[in-house]
Short mmCIF file of C-alpha atoms and ligand atoms in Angstrom, two decimals:
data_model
loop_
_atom_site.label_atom_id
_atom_site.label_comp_id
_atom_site.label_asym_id
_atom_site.label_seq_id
_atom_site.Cartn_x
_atom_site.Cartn_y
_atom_site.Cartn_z
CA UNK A 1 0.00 0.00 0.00
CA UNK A 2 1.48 3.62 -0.74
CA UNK A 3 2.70 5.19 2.37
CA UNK A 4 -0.42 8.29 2.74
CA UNK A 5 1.20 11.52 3.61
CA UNK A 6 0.40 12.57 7.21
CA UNK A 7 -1.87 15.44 7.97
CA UNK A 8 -3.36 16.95 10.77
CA UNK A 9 -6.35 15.22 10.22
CA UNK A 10 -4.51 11.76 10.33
CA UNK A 11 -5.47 9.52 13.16
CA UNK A 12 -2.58 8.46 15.46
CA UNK A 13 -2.40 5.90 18.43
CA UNK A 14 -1.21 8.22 21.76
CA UNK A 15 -0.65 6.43 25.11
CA UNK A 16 -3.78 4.46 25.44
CA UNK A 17 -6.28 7.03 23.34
CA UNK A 18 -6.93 6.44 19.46
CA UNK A 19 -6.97 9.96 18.44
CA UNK A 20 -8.98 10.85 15.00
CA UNK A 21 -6.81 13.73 14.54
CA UNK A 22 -3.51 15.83 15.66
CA UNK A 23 -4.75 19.27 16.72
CA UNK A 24 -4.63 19.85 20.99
CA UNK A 25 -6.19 21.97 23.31
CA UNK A 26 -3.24 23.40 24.88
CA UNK A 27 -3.50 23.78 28.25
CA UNK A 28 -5.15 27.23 29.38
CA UNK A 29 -5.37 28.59 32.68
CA UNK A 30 -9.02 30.26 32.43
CA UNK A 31 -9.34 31.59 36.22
CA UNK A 32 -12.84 30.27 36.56
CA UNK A 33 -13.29 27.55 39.24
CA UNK A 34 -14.06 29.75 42.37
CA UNK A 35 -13.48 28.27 45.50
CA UNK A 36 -10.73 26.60 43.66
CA UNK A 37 -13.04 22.99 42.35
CA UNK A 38 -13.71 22.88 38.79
CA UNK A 39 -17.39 23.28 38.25
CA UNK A 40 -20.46 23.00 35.47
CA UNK A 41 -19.64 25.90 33.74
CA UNK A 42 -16.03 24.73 33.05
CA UNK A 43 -17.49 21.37 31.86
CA UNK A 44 -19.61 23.95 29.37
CA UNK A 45 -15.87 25.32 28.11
CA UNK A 46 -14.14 21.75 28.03
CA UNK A 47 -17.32 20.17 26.16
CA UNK A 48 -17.50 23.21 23.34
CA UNK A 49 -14.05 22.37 22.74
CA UNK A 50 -14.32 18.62 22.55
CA UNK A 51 -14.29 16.47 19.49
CA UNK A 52 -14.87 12.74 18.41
CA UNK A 53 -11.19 11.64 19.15
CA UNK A 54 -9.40 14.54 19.67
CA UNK A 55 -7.56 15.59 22.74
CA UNK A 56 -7.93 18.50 25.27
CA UNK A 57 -5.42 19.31 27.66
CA UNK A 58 -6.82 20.62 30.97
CA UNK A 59 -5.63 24.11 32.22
CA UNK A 60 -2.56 24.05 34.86
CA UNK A 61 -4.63 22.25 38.19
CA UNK A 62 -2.68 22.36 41.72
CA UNK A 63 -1.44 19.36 43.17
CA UNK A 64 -1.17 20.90 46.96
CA UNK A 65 -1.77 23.09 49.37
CA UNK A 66 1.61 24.72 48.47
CA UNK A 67 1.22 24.64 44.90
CA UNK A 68 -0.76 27.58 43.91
CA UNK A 69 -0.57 31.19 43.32
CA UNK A 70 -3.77 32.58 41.26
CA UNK A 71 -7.31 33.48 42.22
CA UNK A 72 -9.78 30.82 41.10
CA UNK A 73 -7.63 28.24 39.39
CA UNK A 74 -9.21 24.49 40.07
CA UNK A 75 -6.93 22.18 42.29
CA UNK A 76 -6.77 18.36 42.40
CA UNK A 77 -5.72 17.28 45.81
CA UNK A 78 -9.15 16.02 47.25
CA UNK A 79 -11.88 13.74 46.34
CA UNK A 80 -13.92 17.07 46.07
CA UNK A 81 -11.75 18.69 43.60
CA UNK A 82 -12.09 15.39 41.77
CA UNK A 83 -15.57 15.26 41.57
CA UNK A 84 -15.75 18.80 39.93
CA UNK A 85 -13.71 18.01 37.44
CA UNK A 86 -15.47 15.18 37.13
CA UNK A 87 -17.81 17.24 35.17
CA UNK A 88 -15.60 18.34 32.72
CA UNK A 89 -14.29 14.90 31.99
CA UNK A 90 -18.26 13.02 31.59
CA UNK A 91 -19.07 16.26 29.19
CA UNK A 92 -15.68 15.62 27.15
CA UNK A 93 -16.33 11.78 27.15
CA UNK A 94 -19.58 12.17 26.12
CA UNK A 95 -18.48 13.91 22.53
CA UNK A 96 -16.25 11.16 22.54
CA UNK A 97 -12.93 12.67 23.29
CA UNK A 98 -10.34 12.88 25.34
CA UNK A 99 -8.92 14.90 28.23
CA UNK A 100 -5.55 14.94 30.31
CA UNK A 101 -5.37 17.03 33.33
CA UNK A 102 -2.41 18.95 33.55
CA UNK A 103 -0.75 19.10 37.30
CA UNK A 104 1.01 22.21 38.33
CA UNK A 105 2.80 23.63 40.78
CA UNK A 106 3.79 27.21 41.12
CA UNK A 107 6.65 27.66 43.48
CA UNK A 108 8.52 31.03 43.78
CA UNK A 109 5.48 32.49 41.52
CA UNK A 110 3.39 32.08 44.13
CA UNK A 111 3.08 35.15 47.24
CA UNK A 112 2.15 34.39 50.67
CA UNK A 113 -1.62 35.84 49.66
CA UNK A 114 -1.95 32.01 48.04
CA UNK A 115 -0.09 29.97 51.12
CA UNK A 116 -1.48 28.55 54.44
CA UNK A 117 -0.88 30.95 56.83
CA UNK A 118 0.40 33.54 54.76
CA UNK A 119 3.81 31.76 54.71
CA UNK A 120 6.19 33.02 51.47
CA UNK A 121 6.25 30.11 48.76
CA UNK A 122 8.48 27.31 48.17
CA UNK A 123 10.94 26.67 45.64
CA UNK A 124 14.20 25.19 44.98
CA UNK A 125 15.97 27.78 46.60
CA UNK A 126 15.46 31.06 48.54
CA UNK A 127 15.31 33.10 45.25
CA UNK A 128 12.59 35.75 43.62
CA UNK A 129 11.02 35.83 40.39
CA UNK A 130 11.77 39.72 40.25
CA UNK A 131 13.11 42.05 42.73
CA UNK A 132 10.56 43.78 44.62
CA UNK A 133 8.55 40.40 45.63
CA UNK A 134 10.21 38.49 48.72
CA UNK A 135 12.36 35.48 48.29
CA UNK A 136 10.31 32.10 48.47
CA UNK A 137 11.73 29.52 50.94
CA UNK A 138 13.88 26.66 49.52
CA UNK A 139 12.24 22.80 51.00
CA UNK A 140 13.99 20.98 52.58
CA UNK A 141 14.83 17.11 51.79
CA UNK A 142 11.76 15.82 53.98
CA UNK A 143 9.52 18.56 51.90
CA UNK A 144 10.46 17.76 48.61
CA UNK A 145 9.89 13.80 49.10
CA UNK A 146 6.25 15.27 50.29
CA UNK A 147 5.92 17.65 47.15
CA UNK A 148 6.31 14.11 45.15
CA UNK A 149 4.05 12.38 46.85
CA UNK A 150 1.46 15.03 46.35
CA UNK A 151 2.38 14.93 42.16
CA UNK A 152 1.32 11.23 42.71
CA UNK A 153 -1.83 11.78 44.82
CA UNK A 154 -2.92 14.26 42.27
CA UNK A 155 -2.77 11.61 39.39
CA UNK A 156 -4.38 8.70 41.19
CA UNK A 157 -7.39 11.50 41.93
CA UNK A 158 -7.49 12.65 38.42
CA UNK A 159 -7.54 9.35 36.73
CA UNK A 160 -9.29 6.93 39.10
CA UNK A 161 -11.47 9.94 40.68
CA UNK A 162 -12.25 12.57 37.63
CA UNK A 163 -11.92 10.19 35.04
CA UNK A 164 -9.08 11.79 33.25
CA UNK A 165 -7.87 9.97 30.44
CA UNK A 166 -4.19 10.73 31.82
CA UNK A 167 -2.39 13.25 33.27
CA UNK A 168 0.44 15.89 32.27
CA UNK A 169 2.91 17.06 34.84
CA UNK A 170 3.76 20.82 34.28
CA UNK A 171 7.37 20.68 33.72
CA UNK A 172 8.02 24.16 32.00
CA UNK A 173 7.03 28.30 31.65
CA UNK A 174 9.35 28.60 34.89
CA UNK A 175 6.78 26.73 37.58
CA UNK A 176 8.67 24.34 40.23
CA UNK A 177 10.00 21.73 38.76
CA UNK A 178 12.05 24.27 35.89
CA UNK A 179 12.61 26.41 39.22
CA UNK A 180 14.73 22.93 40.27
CA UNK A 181 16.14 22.51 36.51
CA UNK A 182 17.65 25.51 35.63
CA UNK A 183 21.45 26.71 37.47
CA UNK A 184 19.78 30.70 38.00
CA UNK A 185 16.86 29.65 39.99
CA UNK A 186 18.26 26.29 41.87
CA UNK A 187 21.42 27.18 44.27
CA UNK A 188 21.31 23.98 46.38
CA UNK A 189 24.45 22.54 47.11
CA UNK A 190 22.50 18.71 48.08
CA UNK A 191 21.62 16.03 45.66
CA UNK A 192 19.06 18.55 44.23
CA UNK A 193 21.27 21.22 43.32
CA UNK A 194 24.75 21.73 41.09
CA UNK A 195 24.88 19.19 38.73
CA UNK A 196 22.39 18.69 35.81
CA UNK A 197 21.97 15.40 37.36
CA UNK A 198 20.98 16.41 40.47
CA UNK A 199 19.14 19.48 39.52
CA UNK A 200 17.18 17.21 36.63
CA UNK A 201 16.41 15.04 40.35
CA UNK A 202 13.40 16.03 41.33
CA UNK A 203 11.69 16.46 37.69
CA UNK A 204 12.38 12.67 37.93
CA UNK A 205 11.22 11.57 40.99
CA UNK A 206 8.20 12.93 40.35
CA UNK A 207 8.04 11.17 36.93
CA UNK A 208 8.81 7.91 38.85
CA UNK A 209 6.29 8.52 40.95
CA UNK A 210 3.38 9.19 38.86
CA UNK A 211 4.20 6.44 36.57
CA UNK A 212 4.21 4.00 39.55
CA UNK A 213 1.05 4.92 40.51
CA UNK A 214 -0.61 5.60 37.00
CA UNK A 215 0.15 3.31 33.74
CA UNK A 216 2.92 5.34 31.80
CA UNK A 217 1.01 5.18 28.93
CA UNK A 218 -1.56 8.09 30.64
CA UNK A 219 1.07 9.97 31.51
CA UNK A 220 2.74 13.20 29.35
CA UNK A 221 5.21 15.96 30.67
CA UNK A 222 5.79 19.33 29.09
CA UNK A 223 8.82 21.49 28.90
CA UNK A 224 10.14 24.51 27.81
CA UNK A 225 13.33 23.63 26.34
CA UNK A 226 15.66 26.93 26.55
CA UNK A 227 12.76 29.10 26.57
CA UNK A 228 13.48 31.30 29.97
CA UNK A 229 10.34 32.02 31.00
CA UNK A 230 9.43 33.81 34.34
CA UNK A 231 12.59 34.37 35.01
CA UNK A 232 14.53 31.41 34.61
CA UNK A 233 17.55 30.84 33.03
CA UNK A 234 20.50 28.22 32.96
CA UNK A 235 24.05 28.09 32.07
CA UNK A 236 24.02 25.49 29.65
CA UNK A 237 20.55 25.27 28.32
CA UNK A 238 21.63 22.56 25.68
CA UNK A 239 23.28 20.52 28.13
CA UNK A 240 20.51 20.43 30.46
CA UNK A 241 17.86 19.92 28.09
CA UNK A 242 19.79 17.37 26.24
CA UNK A 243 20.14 15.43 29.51
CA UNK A 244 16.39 15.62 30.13
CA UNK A 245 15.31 14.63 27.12
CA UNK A 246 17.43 11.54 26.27
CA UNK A 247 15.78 10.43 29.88
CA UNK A 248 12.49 10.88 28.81
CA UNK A 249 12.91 7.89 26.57
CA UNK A 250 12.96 5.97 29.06
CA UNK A 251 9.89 6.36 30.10
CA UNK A 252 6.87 5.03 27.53
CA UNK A 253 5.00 7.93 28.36
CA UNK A 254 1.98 8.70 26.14
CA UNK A 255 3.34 11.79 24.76
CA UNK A 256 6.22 14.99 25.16
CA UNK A 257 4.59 18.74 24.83
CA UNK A 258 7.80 20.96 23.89
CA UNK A 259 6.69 24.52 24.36
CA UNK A 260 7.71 26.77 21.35
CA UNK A 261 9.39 29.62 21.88
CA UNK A 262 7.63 31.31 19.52
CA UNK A 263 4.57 32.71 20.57
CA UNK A 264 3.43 34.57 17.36
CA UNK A 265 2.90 38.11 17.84
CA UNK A 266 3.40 38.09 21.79
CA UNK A 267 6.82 36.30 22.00
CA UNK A 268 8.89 36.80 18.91
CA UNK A 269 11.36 34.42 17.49
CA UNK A 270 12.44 32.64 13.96
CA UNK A 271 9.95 30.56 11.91
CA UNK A 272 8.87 27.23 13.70
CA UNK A 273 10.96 25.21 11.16
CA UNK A 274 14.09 26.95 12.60
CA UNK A 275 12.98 27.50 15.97
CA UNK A 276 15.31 26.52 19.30
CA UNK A 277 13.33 22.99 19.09
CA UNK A 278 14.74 21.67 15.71
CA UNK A 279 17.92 20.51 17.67
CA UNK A 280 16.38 19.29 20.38
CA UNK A 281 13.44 16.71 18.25
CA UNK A 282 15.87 14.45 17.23
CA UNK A 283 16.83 13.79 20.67
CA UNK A 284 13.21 12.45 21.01
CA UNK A 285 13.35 8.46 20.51
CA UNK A 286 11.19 6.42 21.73
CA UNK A 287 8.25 5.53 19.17
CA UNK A 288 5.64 5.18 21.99
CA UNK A 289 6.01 8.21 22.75
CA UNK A 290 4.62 10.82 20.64
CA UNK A 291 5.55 14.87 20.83
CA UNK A 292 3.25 17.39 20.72
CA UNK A 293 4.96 21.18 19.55
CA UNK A 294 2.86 24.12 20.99
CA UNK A 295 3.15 28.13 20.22
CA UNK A 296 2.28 30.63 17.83
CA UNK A 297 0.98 27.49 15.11
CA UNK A 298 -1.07 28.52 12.31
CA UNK A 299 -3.31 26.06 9.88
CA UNK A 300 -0.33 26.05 7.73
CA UNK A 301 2.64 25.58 10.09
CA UNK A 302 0.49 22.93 11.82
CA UNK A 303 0.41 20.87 8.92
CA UNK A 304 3.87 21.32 7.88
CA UNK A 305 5.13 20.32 11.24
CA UNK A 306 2.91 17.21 10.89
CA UNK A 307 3.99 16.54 7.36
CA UNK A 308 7.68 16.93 7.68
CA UNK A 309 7.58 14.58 10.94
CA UNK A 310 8.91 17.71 13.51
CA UNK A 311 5.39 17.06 15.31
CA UNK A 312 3.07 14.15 15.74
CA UNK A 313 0.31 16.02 17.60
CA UNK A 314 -0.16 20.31 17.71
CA UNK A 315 -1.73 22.22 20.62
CA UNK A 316 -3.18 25.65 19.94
CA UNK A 317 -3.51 27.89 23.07
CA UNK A 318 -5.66 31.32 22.05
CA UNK A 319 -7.07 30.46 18.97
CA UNK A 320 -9.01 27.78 20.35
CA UNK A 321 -10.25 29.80 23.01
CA UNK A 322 -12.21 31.98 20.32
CA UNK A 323 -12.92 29.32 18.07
CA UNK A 324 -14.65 26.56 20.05
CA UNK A 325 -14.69 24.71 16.64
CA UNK A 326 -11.23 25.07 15.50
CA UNK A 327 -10.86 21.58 14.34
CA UNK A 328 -14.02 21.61 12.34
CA UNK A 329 -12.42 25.43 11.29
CA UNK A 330 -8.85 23.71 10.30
CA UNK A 331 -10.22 21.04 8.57
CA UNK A 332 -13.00 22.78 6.46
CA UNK A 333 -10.18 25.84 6.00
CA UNK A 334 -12.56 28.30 7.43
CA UNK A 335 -11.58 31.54 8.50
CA UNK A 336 -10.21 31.43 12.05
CA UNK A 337 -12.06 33.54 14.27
CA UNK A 338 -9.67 36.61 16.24
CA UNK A 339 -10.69 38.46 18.74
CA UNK A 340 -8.52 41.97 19.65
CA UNK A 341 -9.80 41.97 22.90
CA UNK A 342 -9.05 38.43 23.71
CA UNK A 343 -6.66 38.79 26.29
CA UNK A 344 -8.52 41.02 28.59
CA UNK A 345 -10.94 37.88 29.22
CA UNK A 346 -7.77 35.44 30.09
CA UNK A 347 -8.84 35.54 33.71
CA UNK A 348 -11.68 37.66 34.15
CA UNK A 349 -14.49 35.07 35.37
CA UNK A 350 -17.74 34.57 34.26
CA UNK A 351 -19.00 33.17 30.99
CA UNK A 352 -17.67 35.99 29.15
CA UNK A 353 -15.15 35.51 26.96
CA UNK A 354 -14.94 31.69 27.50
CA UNK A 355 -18.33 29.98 27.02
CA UNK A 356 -19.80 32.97 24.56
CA UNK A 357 -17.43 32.61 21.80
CA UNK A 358 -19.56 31.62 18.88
CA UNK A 359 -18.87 28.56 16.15
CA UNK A 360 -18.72 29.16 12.84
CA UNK A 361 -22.36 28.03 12.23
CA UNK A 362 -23.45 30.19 15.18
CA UNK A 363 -21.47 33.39 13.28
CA UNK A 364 -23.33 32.82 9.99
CA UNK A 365 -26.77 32.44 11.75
CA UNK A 366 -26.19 35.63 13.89
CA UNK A 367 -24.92 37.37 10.48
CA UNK A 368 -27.73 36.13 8.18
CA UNK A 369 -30.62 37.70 11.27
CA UNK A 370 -28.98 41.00 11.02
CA UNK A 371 -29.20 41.33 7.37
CA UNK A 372 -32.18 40.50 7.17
CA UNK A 373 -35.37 43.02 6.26
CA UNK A 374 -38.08 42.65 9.21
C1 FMN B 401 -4.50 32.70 28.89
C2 FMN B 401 -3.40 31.70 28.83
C3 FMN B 401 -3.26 30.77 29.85
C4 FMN B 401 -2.27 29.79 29.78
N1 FMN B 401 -2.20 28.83 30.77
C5 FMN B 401 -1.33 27.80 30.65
C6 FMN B 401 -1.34 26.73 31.59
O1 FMN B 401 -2.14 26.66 32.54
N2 FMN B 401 -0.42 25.75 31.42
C7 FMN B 401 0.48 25.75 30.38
O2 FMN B 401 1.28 24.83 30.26
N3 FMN B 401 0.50 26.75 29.47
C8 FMN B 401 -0.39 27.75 29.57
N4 FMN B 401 -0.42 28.72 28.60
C9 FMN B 401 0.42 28.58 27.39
C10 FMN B 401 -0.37 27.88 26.27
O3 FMN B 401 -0.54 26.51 26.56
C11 FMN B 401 0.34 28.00 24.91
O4 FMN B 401 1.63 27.49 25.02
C12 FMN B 401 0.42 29.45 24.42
O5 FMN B 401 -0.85 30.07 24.45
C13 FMN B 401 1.01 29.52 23.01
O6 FMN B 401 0.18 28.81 22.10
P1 FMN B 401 -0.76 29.64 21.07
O7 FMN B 401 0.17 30.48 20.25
O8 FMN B 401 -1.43 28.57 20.24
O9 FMN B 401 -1.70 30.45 21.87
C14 FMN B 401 -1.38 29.75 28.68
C15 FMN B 401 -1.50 30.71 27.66
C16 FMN B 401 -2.50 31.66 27.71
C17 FMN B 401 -2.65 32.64 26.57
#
């Protein structure tokens, strides 16, 4: 049989899911759980978004008390956290796709304002994301075996709990675990700190802990190869992720999310076919596990990415929070829907801006009743 060219519309085997097609929900942090459990109107969000076979990534949820430091983000450390998001996962299955929950923890980009008893946040080390917050306080040994634990709990509650159909540990944009990877931000002289090796540590004991108490296959990690987000920064970027990647191999896991650093017009950088990542996909090796390239894509550069083999799945952050129907957008090339005043609904709350954005069907109805003679 002739070998078919792959598109983004190709299906592909990932972990244990039989996706019908390559474009993601990347995750989004939407700031609209109050009280901090995911609720029925965030089901509403996940469900417009959902396909038959296609794969949404949940916005960053905390894995501990520790872990947080925004108003009204959803957490997943209790059976009542898993129960709301057990919401969003029934309304996702039930349009037959599939959702991963993505498990975050903030560290030094926390403030005390988001801590038990006001306390300043943890990190690797006793450092601040900029200078006029105060320094978070490094764990200790006992602390960080805790803080792995809690990556675990948070998996077993998301899959056997809220039904996710995995889970994706937050291993990039400058959160903990890069706050332990990278030689600026980690100045631990202990087995977490110095070398790569032991400042690469704790990114892996938390990897061997989820997948011992989740199948590998429904687990994914993300990371921001050499991107220096939030203030993080490291010697020898290609060294370290070089080291962290070959690793990953190792592993099975379902799939790799690499973070662009191209963010089209917000974060500048070369074309996506020369970006920081071409060096680093080779690297990649293990054929069960697929990678999934994320930042500034466009119908186009999707497609080429998928074509030329630099990406087996795509996630797309803002456009698919105003198109709900982007995949049924991509794949009939309709126009893409942009909103200028997208960003100031981020993390506003409220339907606005995150339930209201109309499909393409909805846009043509609306258009055709307002030209119409009455
Ligand atoms: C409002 C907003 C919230 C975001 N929240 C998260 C998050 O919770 N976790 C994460 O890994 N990335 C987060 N990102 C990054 C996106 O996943 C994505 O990498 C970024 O939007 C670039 O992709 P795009 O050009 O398709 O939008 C966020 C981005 C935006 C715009």
């Amino acid at each position: 049989m002739p070998s078919q060219l792959l598109s983004l519309f190709s299906p592909i085997k990932v972990g244990d899911m039989k996706l019908e097609h390559r474009v993601a929900l990347a995750p989004l942090t939407r700031s609209r759980s109050p009280g901090f459990v995911a609720n029925a109107l965030n089901a509403l969000y996940y469900s417009q978004r959902a396909t038959k076979g296609g794969l949404l990534i949940s916005e960053g949820t905390c894995i501990d008390p520790y872990s947080n430091g925004y108003a009204n983000v959803p957490f997943i450390f209790t059976k009542e956290h898993a129960e709301g998001w057990a919401l969003s996962t029934e309304a996702v299955h039930a349009k037959g796709g599939y959702i991963y929950a993505q498990l975050w923890h903030v560290g030094r980009l926390s403030q005390a304002s988001f801590q038990p008893d006001n306390q300043p946040p943890v990190s690797s080390s006793a450092t601040s994301v900029r200078e006029n917050r105060p320094p978070a306080r490094a764990l200790n040994i006992a602390e960080i075996q805790e803080t792995v634990k809690s990556y675990a709990n948070a998996a077993i509650l998301a899959i056997n709990d809220a039904h996710f159909d995995g889970v994706e540990i937050h291993a990039a944009h400058g959160y903990l675990v890069e706050q332990f990877l990278n030689s600026n931000s980690n100045l631990r002289t202990d087995v977490y700190g110095g070398s790569i090796e032991n400042r690469a540590r704790f990114l892996f004991e938390v990897l061997d802990a989820v997948v011992a108490a989740v199948p590998a296959s429904k687990v994914a990690i993300r990371i921001s190869p050499d991107c220096n987000m939030q203030g993080v920064k490291d010697d020898d970027p290609k060294a370290l992720y070089t080291y962290v990647l070959q690793r990953l191999n190792d592993y099975n896991l379902a799939y790799i999310q690499l973070t662009e650093p191209l963010w089209g017009a917000w974060v500048q950088g070369p074309p996506h076919d020369q970006s920081k990542l071409v060096q680093y996909r080779p690297l990649l090796k293990n054929p069960l596990t697929k990678v999934m390239l994320t930042g500034g894509y466009t119908r186009d550069s999707a497609e080429s990415a998928v074509e030329t083999g630099r990406a087996d799945l795509i996630g797309f952050g803002r456009d698919f929070i105003t198109n709900p129907d982007l995949v049924s957008r991509l794949e009939r090339n309709l126009p893409i829907a942009q909103d200028k005043d997208v960003v100031s609904g981020h993390y506003s709350g409220g339907k606005e801006k995150y339930t209201d954005y109309p499909t393409w069907e909805e846009e043509q109805a609306a258009k055709y009743y307002l030209t119409r003679e009455v």
